[in-house]
GROMACS .gro file of C-alpha atoms in nm:
model
   95
    1ALA     CA    1   0.587   2.183  -7.875
    2GLU     CA    2   0.484   1.827  -7.799
    3PRO     CA    3   0.180   1.776  -7.571
    4PRO     CA    4   0.254   1.624  -7.231
    5PRO     CA    5   0.178   1.253  -7.172
    6LYS     CA    6  -0.171   1.174  -7.042
    7SER     CA    7  -0.035   1.082  -6.699
    8GLU     CA    8   0.099   1.437  -6.657
    9VAL     CA    9  -0.228   1.616  -6.745
   10SER     CA   10  -0.396   1.773  -6.442
   11GLU     CA   11  -0.744   1.669  -6.329
   12GLU     CA   12  -0.863   2.025  -6.394
   13ALA     CA   13  -0.747   2.006  -6.757
   14LYS     CA   14  -0.912   1.663  -6.797
   15ALA     CA   15  -1.240   1.797  -6.657
   16GLN     CA   16  -1.222   2.096  -6.890
   17ALA     CA   17  -1.157   1.867  -7.189
   18ARG     CA   18  -1.455   1.649  -7.091
   19ALA     CA   19  -1.676   1.957  -7.061
   20LEU     CA   20  -1.566   2.081  -7.404
   21ALA     CA   21  -1.628   1.739  -7.558
   22HIS     CA   22  -1.974   1.721  -7.398
   23GLN     CA   23  -2.056   2.070  -7.526
   24ALA     CA   24  -1.942   1.976  -7.878
   25TRP     CA   25  -2.158   1.661  -7.857
   26ARG     CA   26  -2.462   1.868  -7.754
   27GLU     CA   27  -2.402   2.111  -8.041
   28ARG     CA   28  -2.374   1.820  -8.287
   29LEU     CA   29  -2.704   1.677  -8.159
   30ALA     CA   30  -2.864   2.018  -8.210
   31GLU     CA   31  -2.739   2.018  -8.569
   32ILE     CA   32  -2.897   1.679  -8.637
   33GLU     CA   33  -3.257   1.788  -8.678
   34LYS     CA   34  -3.265   1.957  -8.338
   35MET     CA   35  -3.210   1.627  -8.151
   36ASP     CA   36  -3.192   1.668  -7.773
   37GLU     CA   37  -3.046   1.422  -7.522
   38ARG     CA   38  -3.380   1.244  -7.468
   39MET     CA   39  -3.423   1.188  -7.842
   40TRP     CA   40  -3.059   1.073  -7.867
   41LYS     CA   41  -3.117   0.812  -7.597
   42MET     CA   42  -3.431   0.693  -7.774
   43TYR     CA   43  -3.251   0.679  -8.111
   44HIS     CA   44  -2.955   0.498  -7.959
   45GLY     CA   45  -3.189   0.247  -7.791
   46VAL     CA   46  -3.367   0.168  -8.116
   47PHE     CA   47  -3.044   0.154  -8.315
   48SER     CA   48  -2.872  -0.078  -8.069
   49THR     CA   49  -3.174  -0.310  -8.090
   50VAL     CA   50  -3.158  -0.343  -8.470
   51GLU     CA   51  -2.781  -0.314  -8.514
   52PRO     CA   52  -2.721  -0.693  -8.531
   53GLN     CA   53  -2.989  -0.735  -8.798
   54VAL     CA   54  -2.845  -0.443  -8.995
   55GLY     CA   55  -2.505  -0.614  -8.985
   56GLN     CA   56  -2.656  -0.943  -9.102
   57LEU     CA   57  -2.837  -0.771  -9.389
   58GLN     CA   58  -2.516  -0.596  -9.493
   59ALA     CA   59  -2.335  -0.932  -9.496
   60ILE     CA   60  -2.613  -1.093  -9.703
   61LEU     CA   61  -2.605  -0.809  -9.955
   62ARG     CA   62  -2.224  -0.824  -9.972
   63GLN     CA   63  -2.240  -1.201 -10.037
   64ALA     CA   64  -2.501  -1.152 -10.309
   65ARG     CA   65  -2.283  -0.889 -10.477
   66ASP     CA   66  -1.978  -1.115 -10.454
   67ARG     CA   67  -2.173  -1.410 -10.595
   68GLN     CA   68  -2.266  -1.204 -10.902
   69GLN     CA   69  -1.900  -1.131 -10.963
   70GLU     CA   70  -1.787  -1.492 -10.919
   71ARG     CA   71  -1.648  -1.679 -11.214
   72THR     CA   72  -1.908  -1.899 -11.379
   73TRP     CA   73  -1.818  -2.220 -11.558
   74LEU     CA   74  -1.917  -2.258 -11.920
   75ARG     CA   75  -1.992  -2.615 -12.025
   76ASN     CA   76  -1.884  -2.792 -12.346
   77ARG     CA   77  -1.651  -2.519 -12.465
   78SER     CA   78  -1.338  -2.605 -12.661
   79ASP     CA   79  -1.188  -2.258 -12.618
   80GLY     CA   80  -1.203  -1.968 -12.374
   81GLU     CA   81  -1.319  -2.054 -12.022
   82LEU     CA   82  -1.242  -2.400 -11.889
   83ASP     CA   83  -1.517  -2.658 -11.846
   84ASP     CA   84  -1.496  -2.807 -11.495
   85ALA     CA   85  -1.643  -3.140 -11.610
   86ARG     CA   86  -1.374  -3.175 -11.876
   87LEU     CA   87  -1.104  -3.088 -11.623
   88VAL     CA   88  -1.220  -3.371 -11.398
   89GLU     CA   89  -1.249  -3.613 -11.690
   90GLY     CA   90  -0.902  -3.517 -11.808
   91VAL     CA   91  -0.746  -3.570 -11.467
   92ALA     CA   92  -0.931  -3.899 -11.421
   93GLY     CA   93  -0.829  -4.013 -11.770
   94ASP     CA   94  -1.185  -4.074 -11.892
   95ARG     CA   95  -1.132  -3.901 -12.228
   0.00000   0.00000   0.00000
């Protein structure tokens, strides 16, 4: 059987679903090192303060990892990887 659309759900059922979700949230907080609502608010306050910096640090670390994997140009090689200086000279007709 398919569940009814949200618009057809009674207010009583919505309130019961909210209560169940809140109870599950409280149980999850209890599982996380016995965290109560006051500690959750404090944790959330601290986390929301540093969240932008955490995102910036993640981006910096991601860029550093990507930079290590970038292709590096080898100079004065006649075989293998292409030498960017020779490519420019060849296009410009210097050699």
